[in-house]
PDB file of C-alpha atoms and ligand atoms in Angstrom:
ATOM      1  CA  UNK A 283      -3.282  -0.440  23.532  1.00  0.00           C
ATOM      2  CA  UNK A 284      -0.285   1.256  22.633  1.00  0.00           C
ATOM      3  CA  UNK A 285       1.032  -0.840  19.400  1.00  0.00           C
ATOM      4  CA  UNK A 286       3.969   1.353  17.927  1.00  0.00           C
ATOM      5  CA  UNK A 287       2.721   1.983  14.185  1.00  0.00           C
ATOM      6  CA  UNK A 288       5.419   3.163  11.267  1.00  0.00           C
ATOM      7  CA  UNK A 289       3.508   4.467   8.331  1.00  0.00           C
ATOM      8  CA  UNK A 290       4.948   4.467   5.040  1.00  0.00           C
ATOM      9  CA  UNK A 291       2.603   6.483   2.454  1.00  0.00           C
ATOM     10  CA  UNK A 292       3.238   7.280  -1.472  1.00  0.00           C
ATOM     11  CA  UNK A 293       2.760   6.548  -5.234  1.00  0.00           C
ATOM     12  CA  UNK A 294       2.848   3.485  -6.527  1.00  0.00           C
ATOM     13  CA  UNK A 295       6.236   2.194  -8.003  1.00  0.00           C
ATOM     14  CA  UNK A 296       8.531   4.442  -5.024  1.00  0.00           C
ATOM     15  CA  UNK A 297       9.666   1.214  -3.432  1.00  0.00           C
ATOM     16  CA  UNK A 298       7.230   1.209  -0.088  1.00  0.00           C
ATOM     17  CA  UNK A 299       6.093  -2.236  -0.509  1.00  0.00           C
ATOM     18  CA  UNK A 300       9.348  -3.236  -1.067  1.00  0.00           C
ATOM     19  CA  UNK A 301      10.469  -0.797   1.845  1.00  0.00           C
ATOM     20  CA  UNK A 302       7.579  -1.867   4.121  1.00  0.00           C
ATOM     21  CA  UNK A 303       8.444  -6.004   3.781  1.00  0.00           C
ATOM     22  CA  UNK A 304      12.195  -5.252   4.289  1.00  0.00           C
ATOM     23  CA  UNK A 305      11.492  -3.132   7.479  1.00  0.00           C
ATOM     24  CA  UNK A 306       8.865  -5.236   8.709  1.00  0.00           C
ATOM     25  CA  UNK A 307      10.926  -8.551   8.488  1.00  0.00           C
ATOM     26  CA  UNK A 308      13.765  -6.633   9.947  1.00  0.00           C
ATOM     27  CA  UNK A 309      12.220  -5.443  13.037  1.00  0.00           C
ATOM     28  CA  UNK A 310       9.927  -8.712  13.366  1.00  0.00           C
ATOM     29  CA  UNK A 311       6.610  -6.530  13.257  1.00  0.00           C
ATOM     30  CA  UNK A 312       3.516  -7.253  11.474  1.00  0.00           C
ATOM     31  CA  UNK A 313       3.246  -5.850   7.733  1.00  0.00           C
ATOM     32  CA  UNK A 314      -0.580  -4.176   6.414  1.00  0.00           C
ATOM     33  CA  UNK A 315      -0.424  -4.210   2.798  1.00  0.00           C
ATOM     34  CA  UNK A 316      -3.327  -2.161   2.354  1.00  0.00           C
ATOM     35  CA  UNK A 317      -3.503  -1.778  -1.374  1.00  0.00           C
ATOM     36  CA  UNK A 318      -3.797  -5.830  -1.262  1.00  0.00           C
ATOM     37  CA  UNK A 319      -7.341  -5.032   0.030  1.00  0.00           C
ATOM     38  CA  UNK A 320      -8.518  -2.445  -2.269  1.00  0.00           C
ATOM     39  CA  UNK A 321      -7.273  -4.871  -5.442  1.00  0.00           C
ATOM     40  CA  UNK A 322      -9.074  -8.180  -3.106  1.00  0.00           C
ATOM     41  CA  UNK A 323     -12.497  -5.813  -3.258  1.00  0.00           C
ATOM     42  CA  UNK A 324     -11.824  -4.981  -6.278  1.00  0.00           C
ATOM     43  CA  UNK A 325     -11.630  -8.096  -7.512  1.00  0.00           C
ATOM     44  CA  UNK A 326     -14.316  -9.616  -5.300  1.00  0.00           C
ATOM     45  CA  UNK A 327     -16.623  -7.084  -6.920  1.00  0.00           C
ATOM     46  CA  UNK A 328     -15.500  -7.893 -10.475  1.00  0.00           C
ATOM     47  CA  UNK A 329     -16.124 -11.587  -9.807  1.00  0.00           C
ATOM     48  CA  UNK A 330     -19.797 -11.069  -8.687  1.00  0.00           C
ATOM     49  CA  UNK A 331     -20.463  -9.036 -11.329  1.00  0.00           C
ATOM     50  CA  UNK A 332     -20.718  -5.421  -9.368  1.00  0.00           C
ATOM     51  CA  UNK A 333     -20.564  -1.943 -11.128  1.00  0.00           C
ATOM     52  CA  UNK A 334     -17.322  -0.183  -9.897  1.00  0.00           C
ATOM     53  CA  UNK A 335     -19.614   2.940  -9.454  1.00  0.00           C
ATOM     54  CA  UNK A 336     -22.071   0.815  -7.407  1.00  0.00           C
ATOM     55  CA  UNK A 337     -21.110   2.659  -4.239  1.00  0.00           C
ATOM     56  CA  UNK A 338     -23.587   0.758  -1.478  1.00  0.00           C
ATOM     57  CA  UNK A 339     -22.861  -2.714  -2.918  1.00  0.00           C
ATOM     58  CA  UNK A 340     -19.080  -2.203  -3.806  1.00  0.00           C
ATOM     59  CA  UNK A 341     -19.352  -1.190   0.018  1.00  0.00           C
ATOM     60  CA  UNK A 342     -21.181  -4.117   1.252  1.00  0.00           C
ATOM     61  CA  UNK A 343     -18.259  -6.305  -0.678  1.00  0.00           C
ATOM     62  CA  UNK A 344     -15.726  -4.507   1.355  1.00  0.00           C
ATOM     63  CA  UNK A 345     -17.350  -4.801   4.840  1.00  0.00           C
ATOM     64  CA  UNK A 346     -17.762  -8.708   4.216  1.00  0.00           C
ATOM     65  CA  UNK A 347     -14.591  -9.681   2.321  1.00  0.00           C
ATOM     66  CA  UNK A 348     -13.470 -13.186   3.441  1.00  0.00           C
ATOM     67  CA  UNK A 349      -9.829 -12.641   3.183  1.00  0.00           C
ATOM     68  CA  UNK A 350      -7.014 -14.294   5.029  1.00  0.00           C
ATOM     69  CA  UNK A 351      -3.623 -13.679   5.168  1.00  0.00           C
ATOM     70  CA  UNK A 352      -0.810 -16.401   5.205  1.00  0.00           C
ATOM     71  CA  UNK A 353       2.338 -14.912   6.722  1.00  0.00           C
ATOM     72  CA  UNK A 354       0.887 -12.174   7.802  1.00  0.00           C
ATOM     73  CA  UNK A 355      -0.032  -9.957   5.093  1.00  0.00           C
ATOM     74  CA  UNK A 356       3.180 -10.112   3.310  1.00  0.00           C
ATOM     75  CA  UNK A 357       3.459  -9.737  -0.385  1.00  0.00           C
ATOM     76  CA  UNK A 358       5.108 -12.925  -0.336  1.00  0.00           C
ATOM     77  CA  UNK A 359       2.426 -14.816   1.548  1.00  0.00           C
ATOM     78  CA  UNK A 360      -0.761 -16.830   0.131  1.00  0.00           C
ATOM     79  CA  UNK A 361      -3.691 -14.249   0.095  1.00  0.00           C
ATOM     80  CA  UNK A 362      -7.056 -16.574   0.361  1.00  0.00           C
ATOM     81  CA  UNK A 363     -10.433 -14.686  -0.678  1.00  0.00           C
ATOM     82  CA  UNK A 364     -13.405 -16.867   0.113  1.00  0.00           C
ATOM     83  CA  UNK A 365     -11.037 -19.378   0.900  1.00  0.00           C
ATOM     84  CA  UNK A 366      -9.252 -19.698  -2.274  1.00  0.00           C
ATOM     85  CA  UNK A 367      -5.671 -18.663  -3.131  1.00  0.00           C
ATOM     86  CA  UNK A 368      -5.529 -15.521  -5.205  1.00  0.00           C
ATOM     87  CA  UNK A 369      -2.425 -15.431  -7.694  1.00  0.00           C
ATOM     88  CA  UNK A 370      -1.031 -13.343 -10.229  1.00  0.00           C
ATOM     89  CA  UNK A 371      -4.302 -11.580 -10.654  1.00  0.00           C
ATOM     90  CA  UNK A 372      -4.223  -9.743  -7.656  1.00  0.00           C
ATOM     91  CA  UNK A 373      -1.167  -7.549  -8.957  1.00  0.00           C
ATOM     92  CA  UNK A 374      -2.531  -7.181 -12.427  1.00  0.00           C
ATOM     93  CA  UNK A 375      -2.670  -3.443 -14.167  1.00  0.00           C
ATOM     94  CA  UNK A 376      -6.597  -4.371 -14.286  1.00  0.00           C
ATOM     95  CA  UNK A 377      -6.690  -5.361 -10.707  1.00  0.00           C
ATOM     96  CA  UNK A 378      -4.880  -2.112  -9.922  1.00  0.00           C
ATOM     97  CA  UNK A 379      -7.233  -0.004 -11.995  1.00  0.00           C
ATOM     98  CA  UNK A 380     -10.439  -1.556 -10.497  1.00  0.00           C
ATOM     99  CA  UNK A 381      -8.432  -1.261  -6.783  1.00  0.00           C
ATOM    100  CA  UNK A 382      -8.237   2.840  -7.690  1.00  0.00           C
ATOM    101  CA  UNK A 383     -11.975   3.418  -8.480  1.00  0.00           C
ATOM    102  CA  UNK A 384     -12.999   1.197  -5.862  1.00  0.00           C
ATOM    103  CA  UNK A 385     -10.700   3.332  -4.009  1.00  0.00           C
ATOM    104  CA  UNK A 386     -12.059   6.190  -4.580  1.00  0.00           C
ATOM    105  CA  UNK A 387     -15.541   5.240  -3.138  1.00  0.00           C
ATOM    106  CA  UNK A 388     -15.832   6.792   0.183  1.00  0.00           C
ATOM    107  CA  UNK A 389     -17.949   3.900   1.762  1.00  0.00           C
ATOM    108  CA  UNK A 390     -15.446   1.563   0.759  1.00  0.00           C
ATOM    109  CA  UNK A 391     -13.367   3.085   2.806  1.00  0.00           C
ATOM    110  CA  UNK A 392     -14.953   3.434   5.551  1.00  0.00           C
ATOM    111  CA  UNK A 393     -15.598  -0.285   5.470  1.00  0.00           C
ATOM    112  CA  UNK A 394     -12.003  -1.185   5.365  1.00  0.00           C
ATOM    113  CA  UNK A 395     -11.239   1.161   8.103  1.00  0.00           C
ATOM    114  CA  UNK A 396     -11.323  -1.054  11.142  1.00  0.00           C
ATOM    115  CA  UNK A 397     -10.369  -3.935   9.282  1.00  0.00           C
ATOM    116  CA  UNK A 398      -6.964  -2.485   8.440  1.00  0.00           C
ATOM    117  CA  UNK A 399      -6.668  -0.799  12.333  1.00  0.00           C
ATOM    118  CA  UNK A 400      -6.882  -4.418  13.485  1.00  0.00           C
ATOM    119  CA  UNK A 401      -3.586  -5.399  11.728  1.00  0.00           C
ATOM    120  CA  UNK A 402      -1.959  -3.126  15.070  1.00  0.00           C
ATOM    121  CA  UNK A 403      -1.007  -5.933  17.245  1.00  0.00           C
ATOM    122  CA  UNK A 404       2.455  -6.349  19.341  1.00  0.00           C
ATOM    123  CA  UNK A 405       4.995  -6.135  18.937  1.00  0.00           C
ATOM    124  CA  UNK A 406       4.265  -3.648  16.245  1.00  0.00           C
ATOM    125  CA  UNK A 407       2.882  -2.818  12.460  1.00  0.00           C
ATOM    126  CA  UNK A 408       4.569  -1.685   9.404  1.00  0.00           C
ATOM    127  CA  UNK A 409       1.776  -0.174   7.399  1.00  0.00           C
ATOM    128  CA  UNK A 410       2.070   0.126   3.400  1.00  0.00           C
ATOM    129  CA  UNK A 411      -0.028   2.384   1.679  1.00  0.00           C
ATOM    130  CA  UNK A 412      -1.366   5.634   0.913  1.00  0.00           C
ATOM    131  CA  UNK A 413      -3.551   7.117   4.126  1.00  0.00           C
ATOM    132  CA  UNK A 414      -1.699   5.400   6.311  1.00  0.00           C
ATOM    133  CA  UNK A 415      -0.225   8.497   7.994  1.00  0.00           C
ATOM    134  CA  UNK A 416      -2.751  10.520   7.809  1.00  0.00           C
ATOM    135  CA  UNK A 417      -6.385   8.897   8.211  1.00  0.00           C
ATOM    136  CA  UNK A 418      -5.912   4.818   9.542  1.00  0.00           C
ATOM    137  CA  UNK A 419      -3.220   5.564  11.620  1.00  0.00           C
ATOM    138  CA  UNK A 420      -3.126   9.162  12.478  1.00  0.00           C
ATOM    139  CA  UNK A 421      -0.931   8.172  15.771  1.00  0.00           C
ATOM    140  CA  UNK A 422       1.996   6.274  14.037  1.00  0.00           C
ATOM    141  CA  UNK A 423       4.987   6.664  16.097  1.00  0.00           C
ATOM    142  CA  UNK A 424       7.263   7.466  12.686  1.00  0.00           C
ATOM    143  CA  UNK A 425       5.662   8.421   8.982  1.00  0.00           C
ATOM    144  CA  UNK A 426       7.171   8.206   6.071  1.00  0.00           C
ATOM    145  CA  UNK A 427       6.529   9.080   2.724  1.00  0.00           C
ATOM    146  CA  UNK A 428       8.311   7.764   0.028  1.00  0.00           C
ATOM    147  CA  UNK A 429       7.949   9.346  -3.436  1.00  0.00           C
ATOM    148  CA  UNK A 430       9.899   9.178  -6.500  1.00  0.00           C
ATOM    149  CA  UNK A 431       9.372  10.953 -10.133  1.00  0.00           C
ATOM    150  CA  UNK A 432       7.093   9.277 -12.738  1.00  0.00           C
ATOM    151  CA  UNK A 433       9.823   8.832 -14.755  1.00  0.00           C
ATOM    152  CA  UNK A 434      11.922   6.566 -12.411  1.00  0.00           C
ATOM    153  CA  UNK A 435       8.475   4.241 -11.747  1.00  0.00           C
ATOM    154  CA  UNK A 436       7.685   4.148 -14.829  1.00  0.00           C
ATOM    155  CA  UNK A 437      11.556   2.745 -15.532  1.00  0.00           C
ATOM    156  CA  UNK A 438      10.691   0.515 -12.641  1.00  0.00           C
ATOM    157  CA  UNK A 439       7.453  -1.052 -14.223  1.00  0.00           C
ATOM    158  CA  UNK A 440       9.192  -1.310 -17.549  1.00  0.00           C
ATOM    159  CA  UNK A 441      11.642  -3.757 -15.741  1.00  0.00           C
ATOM    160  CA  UNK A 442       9.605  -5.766 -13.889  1.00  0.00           C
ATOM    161  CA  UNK A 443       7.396  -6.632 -17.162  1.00  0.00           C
ATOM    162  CA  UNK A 444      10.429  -7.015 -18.919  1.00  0.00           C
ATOM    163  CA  UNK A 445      11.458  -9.736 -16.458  1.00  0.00           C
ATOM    164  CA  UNK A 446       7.854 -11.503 -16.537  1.00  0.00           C
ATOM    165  CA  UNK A 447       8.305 -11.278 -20.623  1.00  0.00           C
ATOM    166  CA  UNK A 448       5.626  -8.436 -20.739  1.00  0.00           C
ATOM    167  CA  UNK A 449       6.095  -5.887 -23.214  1.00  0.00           C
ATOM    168  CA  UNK A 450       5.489  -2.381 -22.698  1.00  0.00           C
ATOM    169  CA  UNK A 451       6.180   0.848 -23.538  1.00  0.00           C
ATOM    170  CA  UNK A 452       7.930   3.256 -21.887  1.00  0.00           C
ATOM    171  CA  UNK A 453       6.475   6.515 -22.603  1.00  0.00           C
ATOM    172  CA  UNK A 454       2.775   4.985 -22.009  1.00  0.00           C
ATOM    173  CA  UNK A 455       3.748   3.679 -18.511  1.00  0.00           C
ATOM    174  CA  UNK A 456       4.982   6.931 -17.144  1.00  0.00           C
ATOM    175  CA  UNK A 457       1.538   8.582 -18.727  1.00  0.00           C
ATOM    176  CA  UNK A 458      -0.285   5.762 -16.909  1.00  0.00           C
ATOM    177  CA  UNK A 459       1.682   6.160 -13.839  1.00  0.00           C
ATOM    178  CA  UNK A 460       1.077  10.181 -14.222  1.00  0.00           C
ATOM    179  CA  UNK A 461      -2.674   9.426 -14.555  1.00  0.00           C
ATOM    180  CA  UNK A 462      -3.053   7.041 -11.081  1.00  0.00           C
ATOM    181  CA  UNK A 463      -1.024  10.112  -9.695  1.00  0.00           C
ATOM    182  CA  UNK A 464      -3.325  12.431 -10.513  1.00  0.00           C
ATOM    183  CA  UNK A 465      -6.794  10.249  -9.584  1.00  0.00           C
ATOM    184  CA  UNK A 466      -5.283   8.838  -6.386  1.00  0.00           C
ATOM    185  CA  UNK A 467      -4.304  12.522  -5.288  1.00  0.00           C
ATOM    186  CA  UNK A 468      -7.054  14.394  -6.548  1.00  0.00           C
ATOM    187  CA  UNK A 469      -9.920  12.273  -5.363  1.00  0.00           C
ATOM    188  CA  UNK A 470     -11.679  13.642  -2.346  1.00  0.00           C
ATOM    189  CA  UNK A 471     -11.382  11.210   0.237  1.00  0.00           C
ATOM    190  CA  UNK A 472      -8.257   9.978   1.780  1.00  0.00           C
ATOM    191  CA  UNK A 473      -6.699  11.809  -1.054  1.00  0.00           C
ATOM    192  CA  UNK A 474      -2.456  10.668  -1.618  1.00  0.00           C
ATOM    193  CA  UNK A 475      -0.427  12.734   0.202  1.00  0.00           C
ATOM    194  CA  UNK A 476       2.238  13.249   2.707  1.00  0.00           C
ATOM    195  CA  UNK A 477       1.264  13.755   6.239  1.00  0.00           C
ATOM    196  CA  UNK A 478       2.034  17.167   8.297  1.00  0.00           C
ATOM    197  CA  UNK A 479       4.469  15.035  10.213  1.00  0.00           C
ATOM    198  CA  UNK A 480       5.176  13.096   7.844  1.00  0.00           C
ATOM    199  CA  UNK A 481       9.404  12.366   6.865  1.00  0.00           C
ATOM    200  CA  UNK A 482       9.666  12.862   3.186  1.00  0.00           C
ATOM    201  CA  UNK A 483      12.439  10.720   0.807  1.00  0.00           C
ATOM    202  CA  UNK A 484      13.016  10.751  -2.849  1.00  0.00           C
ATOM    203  CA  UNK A 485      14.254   7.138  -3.624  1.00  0.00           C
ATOM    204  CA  UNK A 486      14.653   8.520  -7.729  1.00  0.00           C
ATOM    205  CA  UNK A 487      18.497   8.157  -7.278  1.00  0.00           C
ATOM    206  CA  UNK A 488      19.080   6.390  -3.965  1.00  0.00           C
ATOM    207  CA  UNK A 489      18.211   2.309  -3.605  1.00  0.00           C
ATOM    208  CA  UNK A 490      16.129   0.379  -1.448  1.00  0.00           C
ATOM    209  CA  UNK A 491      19.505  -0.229   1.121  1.00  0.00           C
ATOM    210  CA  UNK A 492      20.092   3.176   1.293  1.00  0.00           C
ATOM    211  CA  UNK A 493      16.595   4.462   1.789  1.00  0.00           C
ATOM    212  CA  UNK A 494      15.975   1.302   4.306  1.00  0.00           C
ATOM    213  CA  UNK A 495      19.433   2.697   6.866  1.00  0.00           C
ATOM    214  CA  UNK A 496      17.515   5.802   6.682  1.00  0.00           C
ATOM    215  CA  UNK A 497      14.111   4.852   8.522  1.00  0.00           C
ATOM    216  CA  UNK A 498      16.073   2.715  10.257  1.00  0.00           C
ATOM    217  CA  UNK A 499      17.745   5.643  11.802  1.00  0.00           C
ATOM    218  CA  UNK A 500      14.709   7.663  11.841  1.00  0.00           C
ATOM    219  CA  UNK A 501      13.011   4.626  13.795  1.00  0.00           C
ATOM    220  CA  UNK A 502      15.915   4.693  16.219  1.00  0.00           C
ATOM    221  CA  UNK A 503      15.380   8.073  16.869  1.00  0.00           C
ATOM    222  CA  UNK A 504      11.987   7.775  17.511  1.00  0.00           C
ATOM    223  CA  UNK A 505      11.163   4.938  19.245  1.00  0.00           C
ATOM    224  CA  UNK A 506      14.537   4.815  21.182  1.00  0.00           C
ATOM    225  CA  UNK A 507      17.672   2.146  21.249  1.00  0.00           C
ATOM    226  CA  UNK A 508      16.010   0.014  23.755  1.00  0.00           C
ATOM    227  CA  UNK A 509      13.573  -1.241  20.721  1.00  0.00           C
ATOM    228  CA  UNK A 510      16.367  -2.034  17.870  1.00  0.00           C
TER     229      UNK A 510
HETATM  230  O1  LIG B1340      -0.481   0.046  -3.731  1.00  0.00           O
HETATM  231  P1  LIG B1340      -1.399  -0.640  -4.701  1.00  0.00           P
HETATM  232  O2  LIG B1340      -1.018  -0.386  -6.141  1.00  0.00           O
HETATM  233  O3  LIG B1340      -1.552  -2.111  -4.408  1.00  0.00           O
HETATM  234  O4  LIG B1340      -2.851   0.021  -4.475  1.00  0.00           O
HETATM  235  C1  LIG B1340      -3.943  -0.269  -5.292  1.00  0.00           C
HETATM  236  C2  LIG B1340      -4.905   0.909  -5.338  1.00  0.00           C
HETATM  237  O5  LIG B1340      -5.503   1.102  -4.063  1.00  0.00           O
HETATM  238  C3  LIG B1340      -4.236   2.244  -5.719  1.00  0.00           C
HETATM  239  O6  LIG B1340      -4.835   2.766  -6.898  1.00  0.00           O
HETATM  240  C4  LIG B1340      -4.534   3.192  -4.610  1.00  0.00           C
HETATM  241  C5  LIG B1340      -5.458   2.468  -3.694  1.00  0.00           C
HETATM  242  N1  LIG B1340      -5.053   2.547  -2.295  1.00  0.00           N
HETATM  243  C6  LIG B1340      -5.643   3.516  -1.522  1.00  0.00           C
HETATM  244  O7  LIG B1340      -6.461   4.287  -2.018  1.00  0.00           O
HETATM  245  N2  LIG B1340      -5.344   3.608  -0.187  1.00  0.00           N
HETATM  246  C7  LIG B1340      -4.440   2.783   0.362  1.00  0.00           C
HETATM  247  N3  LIG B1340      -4.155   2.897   1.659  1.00  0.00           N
HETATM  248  C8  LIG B1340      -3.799   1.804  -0.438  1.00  0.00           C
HETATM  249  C9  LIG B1340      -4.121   1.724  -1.770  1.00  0.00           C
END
């Protein structure tokens, strides 16, 4: 099986899910959201009533989540979990927080290993998260890795709850955003960072069309004309 892979690794709030749907609709390829299945453990564990330090069970959860994808993984897609549609919750700042312990369980991850390796089918995988590059798909034709400063997510965040009619504050978002830094690069497992191969951009002060050309060109380079 030789399923060209791109891998698009960084922080939360740099623009890769937003960079991983645009590329993956763009090329036709299949899209792993792979955050989506920390927050559905996450959340499958806070429904049944599991500890988030209850590393065997919080693993057992993992290995047997009943998750489909509608559309293929795509934010935009229904996500079922035990065969019922999950909603707004699944991107909620609790979600997320339970998603980043859970994360940092290293049976969990272990359990979604294979699960997320199976998303590599023809004619190819965009894959959105934050090991991508280097531990689920250490053979990715191109990685990327997409940062941006706290301050510019945490701008980012403020928006987007703006425009849902959340209100937040500014200077507490980029200390929350420093924080989930800190845990999700610090932790010892599958810890956040950039690949050795790995093709760094900054999208503080660039937009998403901009930073999309880019990879596009990097693609092009990499996996030839004859693909796109
Ligand atoms: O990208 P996100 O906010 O949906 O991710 C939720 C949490 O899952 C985040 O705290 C980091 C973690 N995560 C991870 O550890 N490894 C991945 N490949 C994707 C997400």
């Amino acid at each position: 099986m030789n399923v060209p892979v791109i891998a698009i690794d960084g922080p939360s709030g740099s623009g890769k899910g937003t960079l991983a749907r645009l590329l993956a609709a763009r090329l036709g390829w299949h899209l792993l959201d792979s955050g989506a299945l920390y927050r559905l453990t996450a959340l499958a564990a806070l429904r049944r009533g599991v500890a988030l330090d209850d590393a065997p069970t919080l693993a057992r959860v993992a290995a047997e989540l009943d998750v489909h994808f509608e559309s293929d993984g795509s934010r935009e897609g229904r996500i079922l979990l035990d065969g019922v549609e999950v909603g707004a919750e699944l991107r909620t700042e609790t979600t997320g927080n339970a998603a980043s312990c859970v994360a940092s369980v290293p049976q969990v991850r272990e359990a979604l290993f294979e699960r997320q390796r199976r998303f590599a089918v023809a004619p190819g995988l965009v894959a959105d998260g934050r090991d991508m590059g280097t531990v689920v798909f250490p053979d990715a034709a191109l990685k990327v890795y997409l940062d941006a400063s706290a301050q510019v997510r945490a701008e980012r965040r403020y928006k987007q709850l703006k425009e849902k009619g959340i209100g937040a504050n500014l200077a507490d978002l980029v200390a929350e955003i420093r924080a989930r830094d800190e845990r999700d690069m610090n932790r010892s497992v599958a810890p956040l960072r950039p690949a050795e191969d790995a093709l760094m951009l900054d999208s503080s002060t660039i937009g998403i069309d901009a930073v999309l050309d880019q990879v596009m060109v990097w693609m092009r380079e990499r996996l030839g004309e004859a693909r796109h």
